Coordinates of C-alpha atoms in Angstrom, one line a residue:
Chain A
M1 CA 109.2 -69.4 -30.8
S2 CA 106.9 -66.5 -31.4
D3 CA 104.4 -68.1 -33.6
V4 CA 100.9 -68.9 -32.5
A5 CA 99.9 -72.5 -31.9
F6 CA 96.2 -71.9 -31.6
R7 CA 94.1 -68.9 -32.5
T8 CA 90.3 -68.7 -32.2
V9 CA 88.3 -65.8 -33.4
G10 CA 84.7 -65.5 -32.3
C11 CA 84.6 -69.2 -31.8
R12 CA 80.9 -70.1 -31.1
V13 CA 79.7 -73.6 -30.5
E14 CA 76.1 -74.8 -30.1
Y15 CA 74.6 -78.1 -29.1
D16 CA 71.0 -78.4 -30.2
R17 CA 71.0 -74.7 -30.8
Q18 CA 71.9 -74.1 -27.2
P19 CA 75.1 -72.0 -27.2
V20 CA 77.9 -73.6 -25.3
L21 CA 80.7 -71.2 -26.3
H22 CA 79.8 -67.6 -26.9
G23 CA 82.4 -66.3 -29.3
I24 CA 85.7 -67.1 -27.7
D25 CA 88.8 -65.2 -28.8
L26 CA 91.9 -66.9 -27.7
E27 CA 95.6 -67.1 -28.7
V28 CA 97.9 -69.7 -27.4
A29 CA 101.6 -69.0 -28.2
S30 CA 103.9 -71.8 -29.2
G31 CA 105.6 -73.2 -26.2
E32 CA 102.9 -71.9 -23.8
V33 CA 101.5 -74.2 -21.1
L34 CA 97.9 -73.1 -20.7
A35 CA 95.4 -74.5 -18.2
V36 CA 91.7 -74.2 -19.0
L37 CA 89.7 -74.1 -15.8
G38 CA 86.1 -73.8 -15.0
A39 CA 83.1 -75.5 -13.4
N40 CA 81.4 -78.5 -15.0
G41 CA 79.4 -77.4 -18.0
S42 CA 81.3 -74.1 -18.4
G43 CA 82.5 -75.3 -21.9
K44 CA 86.1 -76.0 -21.2
S45 CA 86.1 -79.4 -22.8
T46 CA 84.1 -78.1 -25.8
L47 CA 86.7 -75.3 -26.2
V48 CA 89.7 -77.6 -26.5
K49 CA 87.7 -79.9 -28.8
A50 CA 86.9 -76.9 -31.0
L51 CA 90.7 -76.2 -31.2
L52 CA 91.1 -79.5 -33.0
G53 CA 87.9 -79.3 -35.0
L54 CA 86.3 -82.2 -33.0
V55 CA 83.1 -80.2 -32.6
P56 CA 81.5 -78.1 -35.4
L57 CA 81.6 -74.3 -35.1
A58 CA 78.4 -72.4 -35.4
S59 CA 80.5 -69.4 -36.3
G60 CA 84.0 -68.0 -35.9
R61 CA 87.2 -69.7 -36.9
V62 CA 90.1 -71.6 -35.6
E63 CA 93.7 -71.6 -36.8
V64 CA 96.3 -74.2 -35.8
H65 CA 100.0 -73.2 -36.3
G66 CA 98.9 -70.3 -38.5
R67 CA 96.6 -72.3 -40.8
P68 CA 92.9 -72.5 -40.8
L69 CA 91.8 -75.8 -39.4
R70 CA 90.4 -77.0 -42.7
A71 CA 93.7 -76.5 -44.4
F72 CA 95.8 -77.9 -41.6
R73 CA 97.6 -81.1 -42.6
D74 CA 100.4 -81.4 -40.1
W75 CA 98.5 -83.6 -37.7
S76 CA 101.6 -85.4 -36.5
R77 CA 102.4 -82.2 -34.7
I78 CA 99.3 -82.7 -32.6
G79 CA 99.0 -85.0 -29.6
Y80 CA 95.4 -85.3 -28.3
V81 CA 94.6 -86.9 -25.0
P82 CA 90.8 -87.6 -24.6
Q83 CA 89.1 -87.6 -21.2
R84 CA 89.1 -91.4 -21.0
L85 CA 90.0 -94.5 -22.9
N86 CA 87.1 -95.6 -25.0
V87 CA 86.6 -99.4 -24.7
G88 CA 84.3 -99.5 -27.6
G89 CA 82.7 -102.9 -28.4
G90 CA 85.1 -104.7 -26.1
V91 CA 87.6 -106.2 -28.6
P92 CA 90.8 -106.4 -26.5
A93 CA 93.9 -104.4 -27.4
T94 CA 97.3 -104.4 -25.8
V95 CA 99.0 -101.3 -24.4
R96 CA 101.5 -101.5 -27.2
E97 CA 98.8 -101.6 -29.9
V98 CA 97.0 -98.6 -28.4
V99 CA 100.2 -96.6 -28.2
A100 CA 101.3 -97.6 -31.6
A101 CA 98.0 -96.3 -33.0
G102 CA 99.2 -92.9 -31.9
R103 CA 101.7 -93.0 -34.8
V104 CA 98.9 -93.3 -37.4
S105 CA 99.4 -89.7 -38.5
V106 CA 103.1 -90.6 -39.3
A107 CA 102.6 -94.1 -40.7
K108 CA 99.1 -94.3 -42.2
Y109 CA 99.1 -97.6 -44.0
G110 CA 100.2 -101.1 -43.3
W111 CA 99.7 -103.4 -40.4
F112 CA 103.1 -104.2 -39.2
S113 CA 105.4 -101.7 -37.5
S114 CA 109.0 -101.1 -38.5
R115 CA 111.8 -101.2 -35.9
A116 CA 111.8 -97.4 -35.7
E117 CA 108.1 -97.5 -35.0
R118 CA 108.5 -100.0 -32.2
A119 CA 111.3 -98.0 -30.7
A120 CA 109.1 -94.8 -30.7
V121 CA 106.4 -96.7 -29.0
H122 CA 108.8 -98.0 -26.4
R123 CA 110.1 -94.5 -25.7
A124 CA 106.6 -93.2 -25.3
L125 CA 105.7 -95.9 -22.8
D126 CA 108.9 -95.4 -21.0
R127 CA 108.2 -91.7 -20.5
V128 CA 105.0 -92.5 -18.7
G129 CA 106.6 -95.3 -16.7
L130 CA 104.6 -98.2 -18.3
A131 CA 107.3 -99.8 -20.5
D132 CA 106.8 -103.1 -18.5
R133 CA 103.1 -103.3 -19.3
A134 CA 103.4 -103.1 -23.1
A135 CA 102.0 -106.6 -23.6
D136 CA 99.1 -106.3 -21.2
A137 CA 95.5 -105.7 -22.3
V138 CA 94.6 -102.0 -21.7
H139 CA 91.3 -102.9 -20.1
E140 CA 93.2 -104.8 -17.3
L141 CA 94.9 -101.6 -16.2
S142 CA 93.7 -99.2 -13.5
G143 CA 92.0 -95.9 -14.5
G144 CA 95.2 -94.0 -13.8
Q145 CA 97.4 -96.3 -15.8
Q146 CA 94.9 -96.1 -18.7
Q147 CA 95.2 -92.4 -18.6
R148 CA 99.0 -92.7 -18.8
V149 CA 98.5 -95.0 -21.8
L150 CA 96.5 -92.2 -23.5
I151 CA 99.4 -89.8 -22.8
A152 CA 101.8 -92.3 -24.2
R153 CA 99.7 -92.6 -27.3
A154 CA 99.8 -88.8 -27.8
L155 CA 103.6 -88.9 -27.3
A156 CA 104.1 -91.7 -29.8
A157 CA 104.2 -89.6 -32.9
E158 CA 106.5 -87.1 -31.1
P159 CA 104.3 -84.1 -31.6
D160 CA 105.1 -80.6 -30.3
T161 CA 101.5 -79.5 -29.5
F162 CA 99.4 -81.2 -27.0
V163 CA 95.7 -80.9 -26.1
M164 CA 94.7 -82.8 -23.0
D165 CA 91.1 -83.1 -21.7
E166 CA 91.1 -83.5 -17.9
P167 CA 94.0 -86.0 -17.8
M168 CA 94.0 -85.8 -14.0
A169 CA 90.3 -86.7 -13.5
G170 CA 89.8 -89.8 -11.4
V171 CA 93.5 -90.6 -11.4
D172 CA 95.4 -92.1 -8.4
A173 CA 98.2 -90.2 -6.7
A174 CA 101.0 -92.2 -8.3
S175 CA 99.6 -91.7 -11.8
Q176 CA 99.0 -88.0 -11.1
A177 CA 102.6 -87.6 -10.2
A178 CA 103.7 -89.5 -13.3
L179 CA 101.5 -87.3 -15.5
A180 CA 102.7 -84.1 -13.9
G181 CA 106.3 -85.2 -14.5
T182 CA 105.5 -85.9 -18.2
V183 CA 103.8 -82.5 -18.6
S184 CA 106.7 -80.6 -17.0
E185 CA 109.2 -82.4 -19.2
L186 CA 107.1 -81.5 -22.3
A187 CA 107.0 -77.9 -21.1
S188 CA 110.8 -77.7 -20.6
R189 CA 111.3 -79.0 -24.2
G190 CA 109.2 -76.1 -25.4
S191 CA 106.1 -78.0 -26.4
T192 CA 102.8 -76.2 -26.4
V193 CA 100.3 -77.8 -23.9
V194 CA 96.7 -76.9 -23.6
V195 CA 95.3 -78.8 -20.6
V196 CA 91.7 -78.9 -19.2
L197 CA 91.8 -79.2 -15.5
H198 CA 89.4 -79.2 -12.6
E199 CA 92.0 -77.7 -10.3
L200 CA 95.7 -77.0 -10.9
G201 CA 96.8 -79.7 -8.4
P202 CA 100.2 -81.2 -9.0
L203 CA 100.5 -79.3 -12.3
A204 CA 100.5 -75.9 -10.6
P205 CA 104.2 -75.3 -10.9
V206 CA 104.2 -75.9 -14.7
I207 CA 101.2 -73.8 -15.6
R208 CA 102.2 -70.4 -16.9
R209 CA 98.9 -69.1 -17.9
S210 CA 95.4 -70.1 -17.2
I211 CA 92.0 -69.2 -18.4
V212 CA 88.8 -69.7 -16.5
L213 CA 85.6 -70.3 -18.4
A214 CA 82.2 -69.5 -17.0
E215 CA 79.0 -70.2 -19.0
G216 CA 80.9 -70.3 -22.3
R217 CA 82.9 -67.1 -21.9
I218 CA 86.4 -66.4 -20.7
A219 CA 86.0 -65.1 -17.2
H220 CA 89.7 -64.8 -16.3
D221 CA 92.8 -64.9 -18.4
G222 CA 96.3 -64.5 -17.0
R223 CA 98.4 -66.0 -14.3
A224 CA 97.0 -69.0 -12.6
P225 CA 94.6 -67.8 -9.8
E226 CA 96.4 -68.1 -6.5
P227 CA 94.7 -70.6 -4.2
V228 CA 93.6 -68.8 -1.0
G229 CA 92.8 -69.8 2.6
D230 CA 92.7 -73.4 3.5
C231 CA 93.2 -74.5 -0.1
A232 CA 96.6 -72.8 -0.2
R233 CA 97.9 -75.2 2.4
P234 CA 100.1 -77.8 0.7
G235 CA 98.6 -81.2 0.6
H236 CA 95.2 -80.0 1.8
D237 CA 92.3 -82.3 1.7
H238 CA 89.9 -81.3 -1.0
V239 CA 86.7 -81.0 0.9
H240 CA 83.8 -78.6 0.6
P241 CA 82.8 -77.5 4.1
H242 CA 79.9 -75.5 2.6
A243 CA 78.5 -78.7 1.2
G244 CA 77.9 -80.0 4.7
P245 CA 75.1 -79.0 7.0
P246 CA 74.5 -75.2 7.4
A247 CA 77.0 -73.7 9.8
R248 CA 75.6 -72.7 13.2
T249 CA 76.1 -68.9 12.9
G250 CA 74.5 -67.9 16.1
L251 CA 71.3 -66.7 14.3
P252 CA 68.2 -67.7 16.2
L253 CA 67.0 -71.0 14.9
A254 CA 63.4 -71.9 14.5
P255 CA 62.5 -74.1 17.4
V256 CA 62.2 -77.7 16.5
P257 CA 59.3 -79.5 18.2
G258 CA 60.7 -82.3 20.2
G259 CA 64.3 -81.4 19.3
G260 CA 66.8 -82.1 22.0
E261 CA 68.9 -79.0 22.8
E262 CA 66.3 -76.5 21.5
D263 CA 63.8 -77.6 24.2
G264 CA 65.1 -74.9 26.5
L265 CA 63.9 -72.1 24.2
R266 CA 60.3 -72.9 24.7
Chain B
M1 CA 86.1 -136.3 -44.9
I2 CA 87.7 -137.7 -48.0
E3 CA 84.4 -139.1 -49.1
M4 CA 82.9 -135.7 -48.9
L5 CA 85.5 -134.3 -51.4
G6 CA 84.4 -136.9 -54.0
F7 CA 81.3 -134.8 -54.8
D8 CA 81.5 -132.0 -57.3
F9 CA 79.2 -129.6 -55.4
M10 CA 81.3 -130.1 -52.2
Q11 CA 84.5 -129.3 -54.1
R12 CA 82.9 -125.9 -54.7
A13 CA 81.0 -125.5 -51.4
I14 CA 84.1 -126.1 -49.2
P15 CA 86.4 -123.4 -50.6
A16 CA 83.4 -121.0 -50.7
A17 CA 82.4 -121.6 -47.1
V18 CA 86.0 -121.5 -45.8
L19 CA 86.8 -118.3 -47.6
I20 CA 83.7 -116.7 -46.2
G21 CA 84.6 -118.1 -42.8
L22 CA 87.9 -116.1 -43.2
A23 CA 86.6 -112.9 -44.6
A24 CA 83.4 -112.3 -42.5
P25 CA 85.1 -112.2 -39.1
A26 CA 87.9 -110.0 -40.5
V27 CA 85.3 -107.2 -41.2
G28 CA 83.4 -108.3 -38.2
T29 CA 86.2 -107.5 -35.7
F30 CA 86.1 -103.8 -36.7
M31 CA 82.3 -103.8 -36.6
V32 CA 82.1 -105.3 -33.1
Q33 CA 84.7 -102.8 -31.9
R34 CA 82.7 -100.0 -33.4
R35 CA 79.5 -101.2 -31.6
L36 CA 77.9 -102.1 -34.9
A37 CA 77.7 -105.9 -34.4
L38 CA 74.3 -106.0 -36.1
L39 CA 75.4 -104.0 -39.1
G40 CA 75.7 -107.1 -41.1
D41 CA 72.2 -108.1 -40.2
G42 CA 70.8 -104.8 -41.2
I43 CA 72.6 -104.9 -44.5
G44 CA 71.3 -108.4 -45.0
H45 CA 67.7 -107.3 -44.7
V46 CA 68.3 -104.5 -47.1
A47 CA 69.9 -106.9 -49.6
L48 CA 66.7 -108.8 -49.6
T49 CA 65.0 -105.8 -51.3
G50 CA 67.9 -105.9 -53.8
V51 CA 67.3 -109.6 -54.5
A52 CA 63.6 -108.9 -55.1
I53 CA 64.5 -106.0 -57.4
G54 CA 66.6 -108.4 -59.4
F55 CA 63.8 -110.8 -59.9
L56 CA 61.4 -107.9 -60.7
T57 CA 63.7 -106.4 -63.4
G58 CA 65.1 -109.7 -64.7
T59 CA 68.6 -108.7 -63.6
A60 CA 71.0 -111.0 -61.7
P61 CA 69.8 -110.9 -58.1
V62 CA 73.3 -110.9 -56.7
L63 CA 74.1 -107.7 -58.7
T64 CA 71.1 -105.8 -57.6
A65 CA 71.6 -107.0 -54.1
I66 CA 75.1 -105.7 -54.1
I67 CA 73.9 -102.3 -55.3
V68 CA 71.1 -102.0 -52.8
A69 CA 73.2 -103.3 -49.9
V70 CA 75.9 -100.8 -50.6
L71 CA 73.4 -98.0 -50.8
G72 CA 71.8 -99.3 -47.5
A73 CA 75.2 -99.3 -45.8
V74 CA 75.9 -95.7 -46.9
A75 CA 72.4 -94.7 -45.8
M76 CA 72.9 -96.3 -42.4
E77 CA 76.2 -94.4 -42.0
L78 CA 74.4 -91.1 -42.9
I79 CA 71.5 -91.8 -40.5
R80 CA 74.0 -92.5 -37.8
V81 CA 75.8 -89.2 -38.3
R82 CA 73.0 -86.9 -39.4
A83 CA 69.9 -87.9 -37.5
R84 CA 71.8 -88.2 -34.3
T85 CA 70.1 -91.5 -33.6
G86 CA 71.9 -94.3 -32.0
G87 CA 73.3 -96.9 -34.3
D88 CA 70.7 -99.3 -33.1
V89 CA 67.8 -97.1 -34.2
A90 CA 69.3 -96.7 -37.6
L91 CA 69.7 -100.5 -37.8
A92 CA 66.0 -101.0 -36.8
L93 CA 64.9 -98.7 -39.6
L94 CA 67.0 -100.7 -42.1
F95 CA 65.7 -104.1 -40.8
Y96 CA 62.0 -103.2 -41.3
G97 CA 62.4 -101.3 -44.5
G98 CA 64.5 -104.1 -46.1
I99 CA 62.3 -107.0 -45.2
A100 CA 59.1 -105.2 -46.1
G101 CA 60.6 -104.0 -49.4
G102 CA 61.8 -107.5 -50.3
V103 CA 58.5 -109.2 -49.5
L104 CA 56.5 -106.5 -51.3
L105 CA 58.6 -106.4 -54.4
I106 CA 59.0 -110.1 -54.8
G107 CA 55.2 -110.4 -54.9
L108 CA 55.1 -108.0 -57.8
A109 CA 57.6 -110.0 -59.8
P110 CA 55.9 -112.4 -62.3
G111 CA 55.9 -116.0 -61.2
Q112 CA 57.7 -115.3 -57.9
S113 CA 56.5 -115.5 -54.3
G114 CA 57.9 -115.1 -50.8
S115 CA 59.3 -118.7 -51.0
T116 CA 61.8 -117.5 -53.7
L117 CA 63.4 -115.4 -51.1
T118 CA 63.9 -118.4 -48.8
A119 CA 66.9 -119.6 -50.8
Y120 CA 68.6 -116.2 -50.1
L121 CA 67.5 -116.0 -46.5
F122 CA 69.0 -119.3 -45.6
G123 CA 71.5 -119.9 -48.4
S124 CA 72.1 -123.0 -50.5
V125 CA 75.7 -123.8 -50.3
T126 CA 75.2 -127.0 -52.3
S127 CA 74.1 -125.1 -55.4
V128 CA 77.2 -122.9 -55.4
D129 CA 78.7 -122.8 -58.9
Q130 CA 82.2 -122.0 -60.2
T131 CA 81.4 -118.3 -60.7
D132 CA 80.3 -118.1 -57.1
V133 CA 83.6 -119.6 -55.9
Y134 CA 85.5 -117.0 -57.9
L135 CA 83.4 -114.2 -56.5
V136 CA 83.9 -115.4 -53.0
A137 CA 87.7 -115.7 -53.6
A138 CA 87.8 -112.1 -55.0
L139 CA 85.8 -111.0 -51.9
A140 CA 88.3 -112.6 -49.5
V141 CA 91.2 -111.0 -51.3
L142 CA 89.4 -107.6 -51.2
V143 CA 88.6 -107.9 -47.5
V144 CA 92.1 -109.0 -46.5
G145 CA 93.6 -106.3 -48.7
V146 CA 91.5 -103.6 -47.1
M147 CA 92.5 -104.8 -43.6
L148 CA 96.2 -104.9 -44.5
L149 CA 96.2 -101.5 -46.1
F150 CA 93.9 -99.6 -43.8
G151 CA 94.1 -101.8 -40.6
R152 CA 95.9 -99.2 -38.6
Q153 CA 93.5 -96.3 -39.5
L154 CA 90.4 -98.5 -39.0
F155 CA 91.8 -99.6 -35.6
V156 CA 92.0 -96.0 -34.5
L157 CA 88.6 -95.2 -35.9
C158 CA 86.9 -98.1 -34.2
Q159 CA 88.7 -97.4 -30.9
D160 CA 87.6 -93.7 -30.7
E161 CA 86.2 -91.6 -33.6
E162 CA 87.2 -88.4 -31.9
V163 CA 90.8 -89.5 -31.6
A164 CA 90.8 -90.5 -35.2
R165 CA 89.7 -87.0 -36.2
A166 CA 92.4 -85.5 -34.0
H167 CA 95.0 -87.6 -35.9
G168 CA 93.6 -86.0 -39.1
L169 CA 92.2 -89.3 -40.4
P170 CA 89.4 -89.2 -43.1
V171 CA 86.7 -90.4 -40.6
R172 CA 83.8 -90.3 -43.1
F173 CA 85.8 -92.2 -45.7
L174 CA 86.9 -94.9 -43.3
S175 CA 83.4 -95.3 -41.9
L176 CA 82.0 -95.8 -45.4
L177 CA 84.9 -98.2 -46.1
I178 CA 83.8 -100.5 -43.2
A179 CA 80.1 -100.2 -44.2
V180 CA 80.7 -101.0 -47.9
T181 CA 83.1 -103.8 -47.2
A182 CA 80.5 -105.3 -44.8
A183 CA 77.8 -104.9 -47.5
L184 CA 79.9 -106.7 -50.1
T185 CA 80.7 -109.5 -47.6
V186 CA 77.0 -110.0 -46.7
V187 CA 75.8 -110.2 -50.3
I188 CA 78.5 -112.5 -51.5
A189 CA 78.2 -114.7 -48.5
M190 CA 74.4 -115.0 -48.8
R191 CA 74.7 -117.9 -51.2
V192 CA 76.6 -119.9 -48.6
V193 CA 75.0 -119.1 -45.2
G194 CA 72.1 -117.0 -46.2
L195 CA 71.2 -113.4 -45.4
L196 CA 69.8 -114.1 -42.0
L197 CA 72.9 -115.9 -40.8
V198 CA 75.8 -114.2 -42.5
S199 CA 75.9 -111.6 -39.8
A200 CA 76.5 -114.4 -37.3
L201 CA 79.8 -115.3 -39.1
M202 CA 80.8 -111.7 -38.7
V203 CA 80.2 -111.5 -35.0
V204 CA 80.3 -114.9 -33.3
P205 CA 83.9 -115.8 -34.2
V206 CA 85.0 -112.4 -33.0
V207 CA 83.3 -112.6 -29.6
T208 CA 84.6 -116.2 -29.3
A209 CA 88.2 -115.1 -30.0
Q210 CA 88.0 -112.1 -27.6
Q211 CA 87.3 -114.5 -24.7
L212 CA 90.8 -115.8 -25.1
T213 CA 93.0 -112.9 -26.3
R214 CA 94.5 -109.7 -25.0
S215 CA 95.5 -108.2 -28.4
F216 CA 93.4 -106.8 -31.2
R217 CA 95.6 -108.3 -33.9
V218 CA 95.5 -111.7 -32.3
T219 CA 91.7 -111.4 -31.9
L220 CA 91.4 -110.7 -35.6
V221 CA 93.5 -113.6 -36.7
L222 CA 92.0 -116.0 -34.3
A223 CA 88.5 -115.0 -35.3
M224 CA 89.4 -115.7 -38.9
A225 CA 90.7 -119.1 -38.0
I226 CA 87.6 -119.8 -35.9
G227 CA 85.3 -118.7 -38.8
A228 CA 87.1 -120.9 -41.3
L229 CA 87.0 -123.9 -38.9
S230 CA 83.3 -123.4 -38.1
A231 CA 82.5 -123.2 -41.8
L232 CA 84.4 -126.5 -42.5
A233 CA 83.0 -128.3 -39.4
G234 CA 79.4 -127.1 -40.1
L235 CA 79.6 -128.0 -43.7
S236 CA 80.8 -131.5 -42.9
T237 CA 78.1 -132.0 -40.3
A238 CA 75.5 -130.9 -42.9
F239 CA 76.9 -133.3 -45.4
Y240 CA 76.8 -136.4 -43.1
V241 CA 73.7 -135.6 -41.0
D242 CA 71.8 -133.9 -43.8
V243 CA 70.8 -130.7 -42.1
A244 CA 70.8 -127.1 -43.4
P245 CA 74.4 -126.1 -44.0
G246 CA 74.1 -122.4 -43.1
A247 CA 72.4 -123.3 -39.7
A248 CA 75.0 -126.0 -39.0
I249 CA 77.9 -123.5 -39.6
V250 CA 76.4 -120.9 -37.3
L251 CA 75.6 -123.5 -34.6
M252 CA 79.1 -124.8 -34.8
A253 CA 80.4 -121.2 -34.3
L254 CA 78.1 -120.7 -31.3
S255 CA 79.3 -123.9 -29.7
G256 CA 82.8 -122.7 -30.2
F257 CA 81.8 -119.6 -28.3
I258 CA 80.4 -121.5 -25.3
V259 CA 83.7 -123.5 -25.1
A260 CA 85.7 -120.3 -25.3
V261 CA 83.7 -118.6 -22.6
A262 CA 84.4 -121.6 -20.3
V263 CA 88.1 -121.7 -21.2
G264 CA 88.5 -118.0 -20.9
W265 CA 86.9 -118.0 -17.5
A266 CA 89.2 -120.7 -16.3
L267 CA 92.3 -119.0 -17.7
R268 CA 91.4 -115.7 -16.0
G269 CA 90.8 -117.5 -12.8
L270 CA 94.2 -119.1 -12.9
R271 CA 95.8 -115.8 -13.8
A272 CA 94.0 -114.0 -10.9
R273 CA 95.2 -116.6 -8.5
R274 CA 98.7 -116.1 -9.7
L275 CA 98.4 -112.3 -9.3
A276 CA 96.7 -112.7 -5.9
A277 CA 100.2 -113.1 -4.4
P278 CA 100.9 -110.1 -2.1
R279 CA 100.9 -106.8 -4.0
P280 CA 102.1 -103.4 -2.8
A281 CA 98.9 -101.7 -1.4
A282 CA 97.7 -98.6 -3.2
A283 CA 97.8 -95.3 -1.4
P284 CA 94.7 -95.2 0.9
P285 CA 92.3 -92.5 -0.2
P286 CA 89.8 -92.4 2.6
S287 CA 91.0 -88.9 3.8
A288 CA 89.2 -87.5 0.8
T289 CA 85.7 -88.5 2.0
P290 CA 83.5 -85.5 2.0
R291 CA 82.7 -84.3 5.4
E292 CA 79.0 -84.2 4.8
S293 CA 78.7 -88.0 4.6
V294 CA 80.2 -88.2 8.1
T295 CA 78.0 -85.6 9.7
R296 CA 74.7 -86.9 8.2

């Protein structure tokens, strides 16, 4: 298991000539579970898309399982989980249809699935705990359940390399737990997982390495940063005290005309 | 109904209309899902230029229309990708260019005027000849063949282009496949419903079907059935009441849509009432409210 799942060399991406990634060098070993962290706009989503060739490179190169992206053919080894389910023009689709579509890299042609195909779809749905919803329309599911459908779609072709773009964003607690369970199961089977996250959250125990992006560069690479202070408390509420009103620090405040308690200063 | 079949022209018009009623929504389902519901309309306008070129050069207008429409569909796809404009802007460019080109060129053709184009704009199903019927049958076979062979890949593409790419699918080829199939459908169907209305047969049966369905495949098959039924009903109406057949077919499809909206609404209401029975409550999230909203 010493081969490299993803390697980027000087990977640079621009949108409208504005650099989003400034020459990223990254190696993800096979079987590694890597979290990509960073603030909004730091380029973390762009980086994982670049790994799969979903965004054009301005310069640099990407290799997947030892082959340059252009020459890579083994797409059934890749399971991609986009940020959200695209509803498109609104033609309905059942959960089963969406998940079965994940096998398109294995079975390209035809319209009807074989028994083996159906079994694979059922296994994938079972692993995310949605086997009983197979016949429902995806647009009738909650956001968290839709996210689980997307994971099941990525699982359907039974790949060994996963790229997930914020699978935890806007997901209810039950689905978060289900997703975390799936990811740790994948990790224990030796799958490679590259996952974009806003915070480690319930995935913290599975993540073995994390990189933090800032303004299109890797600012941290190594073990997951330890949460400190209040955030380290298990089950803490994720609030931003600094986003509230300025703390009263004891510095003299400018007197407010007509203000209640400051009256005494005048 | 039987009486209608006694006429030669109806014996050709009915199979032609029904086959187009089947083929158009089959392509249309993928177009609607790809948010290109008006693609057929755009191609129709471009095909008008092709018709005019046919008259100008003394070639069969259907042939030149096919060539120009396919080129237009390819151009549309390239504009969408390259110029980073929305699909709607690319369509607008095709609409104006196609109509203007058609009117301009037909004026240059000897002995022709804008009124020549009217037959193509609104169709003339009653003048369909045996060759047209064969052409339409070939089209229907082609469209159904494409759907059966590439249905899975097209479904993924129309669902999410990025995901299609991550599955290693030939995204450019598949996009062109939809565009070219749509172009062929438009041109071959123009004799029956006309260029201005063919797009309606690609879209209306699909949105009608999706009022009632939960599955993509069922939507596709139901849309084809609705398309064929509208064609048959519209054509019969036109035969007995003596109105324009293309318009009758499209209005028939639209009334089907209105019925489907009502039925779909009622069905969902019933379903919601059934589901309204007590459900386990979701975990209450209010503890995550940012503090600032409380203090301000």
